[in-house]
Amino acid sequence: MTAAPDPGETFVHEDLYLYGTEWETEQFFAGRPVVEPGEPVADPSAVAWALTNGLSGHEGEPGLEQELRRLLDSVGGDAIESLVLVHYGRDVPAFLAANAARLPRLRSVFLGFVSAELMEISWIEQGDVTPLLEAFPHLERLDVRGSQGLTLRPVRHERLRVLRFECGGLPAEVVRAVGACHLPALEHLELWLGVENYGGNATVADLAPILSGERLPALRRLGLCDSPAQDEIAAAVAAAPVVARLEELSLSMGELTDAGAEALLGGQPLTHLRRLDLHHHYLSGPMAARIAASLPDVDVDLSERQPDYERYVAVSE
């Protein structure tokens, strides 16, 4: 199976983020096939190892500590560069941080690698992900699915290139913490802002430090997605200093209307972009045509126009 477009290298539709149903098809993370411990592989460093058990185990299965130990015993810590945590929980980031010395080459982590068929995204529990960033200074990618209990403190991380939060409601405290982090190598930042009913209480003002780009000098792909306030976000983006250096911009999955599109068209030029992702929107036909005509050399995704009689974001519960 050929890997689907990597969410850490571009912006893709939310159905591709779910990586299929549990183990029914080959799944990928960070361009690597996802495999479980015990599966034979030619190069253990070229796959993403899936840890599936909880911290204490269940139904007679070993817990996460035992599962990690078995993986380390079979392939060695020096061969593990990518992990996906199918199990979720508030203690998982701290558990990984406590085992940092055993994983010296770890470069990419996905917390909450759970498909929609198994659990609604709003049910996925997370904890404080800060210890993970502090314990792994060479980490290059962190994807987090779910926001129940999610926290982050401002940190400086020299190597992180991709930071993604997938959820139906991203807490304002997390958005502000991202804006306060110093991430000089970050190239891809993606926030699913979501709705207030599921914890998404960030305001456009909370995005200001991100939109300034002052602490994100390497940023090339910015996604501010899945928001009921997509028009207000679009207006803020239209004047944001960070946009001039972007290659890709996503304002997808939310309730973008002609008002937000008008603000984009009336703001700074977007002709330098390689891609503008607006899928799942509420634009009129004439406005969609205006955007496409104004950006003839930009790959503009205007798919999934939603009906006017009901407005909703693509991902909430």
GROMACS .gro file of C-alpha atoms in nm:
model
  317
    1MET     CA    1   0.000   0.000   0.000
    2THR     CA    2   0.123   0.349  -0.086
    3ALA     CA    3   0.127   0.593   0.201
    4ALA     CA    4  -0.145   0.858   0.198
    5PRO     CA    5  -0.038   1.224   0.202
    6ASP     CA    6   0.140   1.289   0.528
    7PRO     CA    7  -0.045   1.537   0.753
    8GLY     CA    8   0.289   1.664   0.878
    9GLU     CA    9   0.406   1.759   0.530
   10THR     CA   10   0.088   1.918   0.393
   11PHE     CA   11  -0.277   1.968   0.484
   12VAL     CA   12  -0.516   1.685   0.404
   13HIS     CA   13  -0.884   1.621   0.457
   14GLU     CA   14  -0.986   1.504   0.800
   15ASP     CA   15  -1.092   1.157   0.683
   16LEU     CA   16  -0.730   1.088   0.586
   17TYR     CA   17  -0.614   1.186   0.933
   18LEU     CA   18  -0.793   0.888   1.082
   19TYR     CA   19  -0.558   0.631   0.928
   20GLY     CA   20  -0.837   0.384   0.851
   21THR     CA   21  -0.994   0.143   1.094
   22GLU     CA   22  -0.795  -0.044   1.354
   23TRP     CA   23  -0.532  -0.252   1.172
   24GLU     CA   24  -0.766  -0.338   0.881
   25THR     CA   25  -0.544  -0.151   0.636
   26GLU     CA   26  -0.180  -0.056   0.647
   27GLN     CA   27  -0.138   0.265   0.839
   28PHE     CA   28   0.132   0.529   0.833
   29PHE     CA   29   0.274   0.795   1.058
   30ALA     CA   30   0.548   1.038   0.959
   31GLY     CA   31   0.583   0.852   0.631
   32ARG     CA   32   0.651   0.522   0.809
   33PRO     CA   33   0.431   0.211   0.820
   34VAL     CA   34   0.282   0.150   1.164
   35VAL     CA   35   0.364  -0.193   1.306
   36GLU     CA   36   0.314  -0.361   1.641
   37PRO     CA   37   0.599  -0.504   1.848
   38GLY     CA   38   0.678  -0.857   1.742
   39GLU     CA   39   0.616  -0.801   1.372
   40PRO     CA   40   0.923  -0.884   1.163
   41VAL     CA   41   1.071  -0.579   0.991
   42ALA     CA   42   1.387  -0.539   0.788
   43ASP     CA   43   1.479  -0.205   0.943
   44PRO     CA   44   1.332  -0.131   1.288
   45SER     CA   45   1.425   0.238   1.254
   46ALA     CA   46   1.212   0.277   0.939
   47VAL     CA   47   0.876   0.200   1.097
   48ALA     CA   48   0.651   0.362   1.356
   49TRP     CA   49   0.611   0.124   1.648
   50ALA     CA   50   0.259   0.109   1.794
   51LEU     CA   51   0.225   0.064   2.168
   52THR     CA   52  -0.130  -0.047   2.232
   53ASN     CA   53  -0.168  -0.125   2.601
   54GLY     CA   54  -0.257   0.091   2.895
   55LEU     CA   55  -0.020   0.176   3.174
   56SER     CA   56  -0.153  -0.106   3.391
   57GLY     CA   57  -0.263  -0.346   3.118
   58HIS     CA   58  -0.607  -0.499   3.084
   59GLU     CA   59  -0.765  -0.842   3.041
   60GLY     CA   60  -0.441  -1.015   3.126
   61GLU     CA   61  -0.235  -0.818   2.874
   62PRO     CA   62   0.092  -0.657   2.980
   63GLY     CA   63   0.094  -0.290   3.063
   64LEU     CA   64   0.267  -0.018   2.868
   65GLU     CA   65   0.589  -0.055   3.068
   66GLN     CA   66   0.611  -0.425   2.989
   67GLU     CA   67   0.522  -0.365   2.626
   68LEU     CA   68   0.794  -0.105   2.588
   69ARG     CA   69   1.044  -0.333   2.757
   70ARG     CA   70   0.962  -0.615   2.516
   71LEU     CA   71   1.008  -0.378   2.223
   72LEU     CA   72   1.341  -0.256   2.358
   73ASP     CA   73   1.456  -0.611   2.418
   74SER     CA   74   1.366  -0.719   2.066
   75VAL     CA   75   1.494  -0.425   1.857
   76GLY     CA   76   1.695  -0.206   2.095
   77GLY     CA   77   1.634   0.155   2.190
   78ASP     CA   78   1.881   0.286   1.935
   79ALA     CA   79   1.661   0.149   1.655
   80ILE     CA   80   1.340   0.320   1.763
   81GLU     CA   81   1.282   0.654   1.594
   82SER     CA   82   0.903   0.672   1.582
   83LEU     CA   83   0.627   0.572   1.826
   84VAL     CA   84   0.250   0.587   1.808
   85LEU     CA   85   0.054   0.548   2.128
   86VAL     CA   86  -0.272   0.373   2.052
   87HIS     CA   87  -0.350   0.382   2.419
   88TYR     CA   88  -0.424   0.724   2.554
   89GLY     CA   89  -0.427   0.873   2.902
   90ARG     CA   90  -0.310   1.164   3.108
   91ASP     CA   91  -0.003   0.980   3.234
   92VAL     CA   92   0.130   0.868   2.895
   93PRO     CA   93   0.345   1.177   2.818
   94ALA     CA   94   0.507   1.155   3.161
   95PHE     CA   95   0.567   0.782   3.110
   96LEU     CA   96   0.749   0.843   2.784
   97ALA     CA   97   0.948   1.127   2.940
   98ALA     CA   98   1.057   0.899   3.223
   99ASN     CA   99   1.188   0.653   2.964
  100ALA     CA  100   1.377   0.908   2.754
  101ALA     CA  101   1.717   0.756   2.829
  102ARG     CA  102   1.599   0.425   2.681
  103LEU     CA  103   1.487   0.596   2.358
  104PRO     CA  104   1.785   0.812   2.257
  105ARG     CA  105   1.693   0.828   1.885
  106LEU     CA  106   1.321   0.897   1.920
  107ARG     CA  107   1.222   1.163   1.667
  108SER     CA  108   0.843   1.141   1.618
  109VAL     CA  109   0.553   1.064   1.850
  110PHE     CA  110   0.178   1.039   1.800
  111LEU     CA  111  -0.029   1.051   2.119
  112GLY     CA  112  -0.382   0.913   2.089
  113PHE     CA  113  -0.350   0.713   1.767
  114VAL     CA  114  -0.718   0.615   1.789
  115SER     CA  115  -0.953   0.593   1.492
  116ALA     CA  116  -1.305   0.734   1.492
  117GLU     CA  117  -1.441   0.381   1.460
  118LEU     CA  118  -1.308   0.305   1.806
  119MET     CA  119  -1.362   0.631   1.991
  120GLU     CA  120  -1.495   0.981   1.934
  121ILE     CA  121  -1.214   1.232   1.925
  122SER     CA  122  -1.361   1.430   2.216
  123TRP     CA  123  -1.339   1.125   2.443
  124ILE     CA  124  -0.963   1.085   2.404
  125GLU     CA  125  -0.782   1.185   2.721
  126GLN     CA  126  -0.445   1.353   2.719
  127GLY     CA  127  -0.228   1.508   2.986
  128ASP     CA  128   0.052   1.760   3.010
  129VAL     CA  129   0.265   1.710   2.698
  130THR     CA  130   0.535   1.950   2.818
  131PRO     CA  131   0.751   1.679   2.984
  132LEU     CA  132   0.771   1.501   2.649
  133LEU     CA  133   0.920   1.807   2.482
  134GLU     CA  134   1.153   1.868   2.773
  135ALA     CA  135   1.278   1.509   2.790
  136PHE     CA  136   1.337   1.466   2.416
  137PRO     CA  137   1.538   1.765   2.291
  138HIS     CA  138   1.591   1.592   1.953
  139LEU     CA  139   1.220   1.529   1.892
  140GLU     CA  140   1.119   1.652   1.546
  141ARG     CA  141   0.748   1.578   1.540
  142LEU     CA  142   0.462   1.562   1.789
  143ASP     CA  143   0.104   1.483   1.689
  144VAL     CA  144  -0.168   1.485   1.955
  145ARG     CA  145  -0.523   1.357   1.905
  146GLY     CA  146  -0.780   1.449   2.167
  147SER     CA  147  -0.787   1.735   2.414
  148GLN     CA  148  -0.965   1.615   2.726
  149GLY     CA  149  -0.724   1.709   3.005
  150LEU     CA  150  -0.465   1.840   2.757
  151THR     CA  151  -0.219   2.098   2.887
  152LEU     CA  152   0.103   2.257   2.766
  153ARG     CA  153   0.347   2.496   2.928
  154PRO     CA  154   0.564   2.737   2.726
  155VAL     CA  155   0.895   2.574   2.637
  156ARG     CA  156   1.186   2.628   2.404
  157HIS     CA  157   1.261   2.338   2.172
  158GLU     CA  158   1.537   2.365   1.914
  159ARG     CA  159   1.453   2.068   1.689
  160LEU     CA  160   1.074   2.035   1.668
  161ARG     CA  161   0.962   2.066   1.304
  162VAL     CA  162   0.598   1.952   1.319
  163LEU     CA  163   0.342   2.022   1.591
  164ARG     CA  164  -0.019   1.916   1.538
  165PHE     CA  165  -0.323   1.911   1.766
  166GLU     CA  166  -0.627   1.722   1.637
  167CYS     CA  167  -0.937   1.765   1.848
  168GLY     CA  168  -1.294   1.888   1.860
  169GLY     CA  169  -1.205   2.166   2.103
  170LEU     CA  170  -0.857   2.301   2.179
  171PRO     CA  171  -0.834   2.481   2.515
  172ALA     CA  172  -0.734   2.847   2.504
  173GLU     CA  173  -0.456   2.774   2.754
  174VAL     CA  174  -0.295   2.537   2.506
  175VAL     CA  175  -0.327   2.786   2.219
  176ARG     CA  176  -0.167   3.059   2.432
  177ALA     CA  177   0.110   2.821   2.540
  178VAL     CA  178   0.188   2.736   2.177
  179GLY     CA  179   0.215   3.107   2.106
  180ALA     CA  180   0.451   3.150   2.400
  181CYS     CA  181   0.679   2.861   2.300
  182HIS     CA  182   1.009   2.933   2.125
  183LEU     CA  183   1.022   2.688   1.836
  184PRO     CA  184   1.294   2.807   1.597
  185ALA     CA  185   1.285   2.493   1.377
  186LEU     CA  186   0.907   2.454   1.352
  187GLU     CA  187   0.790   2.430   0.991
  188HIS     CA  188   0.437   2.292   1.030
  189LEU     CA  189   0.188   2.407   1.293
  190GLU     CA  190  -0.168   2.279   1.284
  191LEU     CA  191  -0.439   2.357   1.537
  192TRP     CA  192  -0.791   2.214   1.523
  193LEU     CA  193  -0.961   2.480   1.732
  194GLY     CA  194  -1.304   2.320   1.757
  195VAL     CA  195  -1.610   2.427   1.950
  196GLU     CA  196  -1.672   2.549   2.303
  197ASN     CA  197  -1.890   2.251   2.396
  198TYR     CA  198  -1.579   2.034   2.369
  199GLY     CA  199  -1.333   2.276   2.526
  200GLY     CA  200  -1.253   2.497   2.228
  201ASN     CA  201  -1.264   2.835   2.400
  202ALA     CA  202  -0.972   3.012   2.229
  203THR     CA  203  -1.032   3.357   2.084
  204VAL     CA  204  -0.873   3.525   1.784
  205ALA     CA  205  -0.672   3.735   2.029
  206ASP     CA  206  -0.516   3.415   2.164
  207LEU     CA  207  -0.374   3.351   1.817
  208ALA     CA  208  -0.190   3.684   1.797
  209PRO     CA  209   0.154   3.556   1.907
  210ILE     CA  210   0.134   3.277   1.649
  211LEU     CA  211   0.026   3.515   1.374
  212SER     CA  212   0.312   3.749   1.455
  213GLY     CA  213   0.555   3.468   1.379
  214GLU     CA  214   0.816   3.614   1.613
  215ARG     CA  215   0.891   3.282   1.786
  216LEU     CA  216   0.837   3.074   1.471
  217PRO     CA  217   1.104   3.190   1.224
  218ALA     CA  218   1.102   2.866   1.019
  219LEU     CA  219   0.725   2.828   0.988
  220ARG     CA  220   0.614   2.737   0.635
  221ARG     CA  221   0.278   2.566   0.688
  222LEU     CA  222   0.012   2.707   0.921
  223GLY     CA  223  -0.327   2.551   0.983
  224LEU     CA  224  -0.590   2.727   1.195
  225CYS     CA  225  -0.879   2.494   1.133
  226ASP     CA  226  -1.219   2.367   1.244
  227SER     CA  227  -1.344   2.688   1.402
  228PRO     CA  228  -1.690   2.848   1.418
  229ALA     CA  229  -1.499   3.180   1.415
  230GLN     CA  230  -1.326   3.104   1.085
  231ASP     CA  231  -1.431   3.443   0.940
  232GLU     CA  232  -1.265   3.632   1.226
  233ILE     CA  233  -0.957   3.413   1.196
  234ALA     CA  234  -0.942   3.482   0.822
  235ALA     CA  235  -0.957   3.855   0.889
  236ALA     CA  236  -0.671   3.828   1.138
  237VAL     CA  237  -0.467   3.616   0.898
  238ALA     CA  238  -0.518   3.873   0.623
  239ALA     CA  239  -0.295   4.116   0.813
  240ALA     CA  240  -0.069   3.867   0.995
  241PRO     CA  241   0.310   3.913   0.953
  242VAL     CA  242   0.371   3.536   0.950
  243VAL     CA  243   0.175   3.488   0.626
  244ALA     CA  244   0.441   3.646   0.404
  245ARG     CA  245   0.678   3.355   0.468
  246LEU     CA  246   0.424   3.072   0.442
  247GLU     CA  247   0.411   2.818   0.163
  248GLU     CA  248   0.083   2.659   0.271
  249LEU     CA  249  -0.211   2.798   0.466
  250SER     CA  250  -0.515   2.609   0.588
  251LEU     CA  251  -0.834   2.773   0.713
  252SER     CA  252  -1.032   2.458   0.647
  253MET     CA  253  -1.292   2.253   0.833
  254GLY     CA  254  -1.467   2.555   0.987
  255GLU     CA  255  -1.752   2.794   0.919
  256LEU     CA  256  -1.582   3.017   0.664
  257THR     CA  257  -1.828   3.239   0.475
  258ASP     CA  258  -1.804   3.510   0.212
  259ALA     CA  259  -1.722   3.763   0.484
  260GLY     CA  260  -1.403   3.582   0.578
  261ALA     CA  261  -1.310   3.524   0.216
  262GLU     CA  262  -1.360   3.895   0.142
  263ALA     CA  263  -1.122   3.978   0.426
  264LEU     CA  264  -0.862   3.741   0.280
  265LEU     CA  265  -0.894   3.892  -0.066
  266GLY     CA  266  -0.870   4.244   0.075
  267GLY     CA  267  -0.563   4.174   0.287
  268GLN     CA  268  -0.201   4.109   0.202
  269PRO     CA  269  -0.119   3.918  -0.117
  270LEU     CA  270  -0.149   3.541  -0.105
  271THR     CA  271  -0.007   3.480  -0.451
  272HIS     CA  272   0.321   3.351  -0.304
  273LEU     CA  273   0.145   3.052  -0.149
  274ARG     CA  274   0.185   2.710  -0.301
  275ARG     CA  275  -0.140   2.590  -0.146
  276LEU     CA  276  -0.447   2.740   0.022
  277ASP     CA  277  -0.676   2.488   0.188
  278LEU     CA  278  -1.034   2.608   0.246
  279HIS     CA  279  -1.217   2.277   0.224
  280HIS     CA  280  -1.540   2.244   0.424
  281HIS     CA  281  -1.665   2.599   0.380
  282TYR     CA  282  -1.978   2.811   0.334
  283LEU     CA  283  -1.869   3.026   0.041
  284SER     CA  284  -2.107   3.122  -0.234
  285GLY     CA  285  -2.031   3.010  -0.589
  286PRO     CA  286  -1.933   3.361  -0.703
  287MET     CA  287  -1.698   3.407  -0.406
  288ALA     CA  288  -1.531   3.070  -0.464
  289ALA     CA  289  -1.481   3.170  -0.827
  290ARG     CA  290  -1.327   3.503  -0.720
  291ILE     CA  291  -1.077   3.330  -0.495
  292ALA     CA  292  -0.977   3.084  -0.765
  293ALA     CA  293  -0.942   3.364  -1.022
  294SER     CA  294  -0.739   3.580  -0.783
  295LEU     CA  295  -0.492   3.299  -0.712
  296PRO     CA  296  -0.441   3.128  -1.048
  297ASP     CA  297  -0.103   2.984  -0.960
  298VAL     CA  298  -0.204   2.862  -0.613
  299ASP     CA  299  -0.346   2.517  -0.545
  300VAL     CA  300  -0.673   2.626  -0.380
  301ASP     CA  301  -0.888   2.356  -0.222
  302LEU     CA  302  -1.250   2.475  -0.230
  303SER     CA  303  -1.408   2.133  -0.199
  304GLU     CA  304  -1.683   2.029   0.041
  305ARG     CA  305  -1.906   2.334   0.018
  306GLN     CA  306  -2.163   2.300   0.294
  307PRO     CA  307  -2.536   2.384   0.272
  308ASP     CA  308  -2.638   2.727   0.398
  309TYR     CA  309  -2.926   2.611   0.616
  310GLU     CA  310  -2.701   2.463   0.886
  311ARG     CA  311  -2.349   2.552   0.994
  312TYR     CA  312  -2.107   2.329   1.175
  313VAL     CA  313  -1.737   2.255   1.193
  314ALA     CA  314  -1.605   1.936   1.040
  315VAL     CA  315  -1.479   1.784   1.368
  316SER     CA  316  -1.633   1.837   1.709
  317GLU     CA  317  -1.743   1.528   1.898
   0.00000   0.00000   0.00000
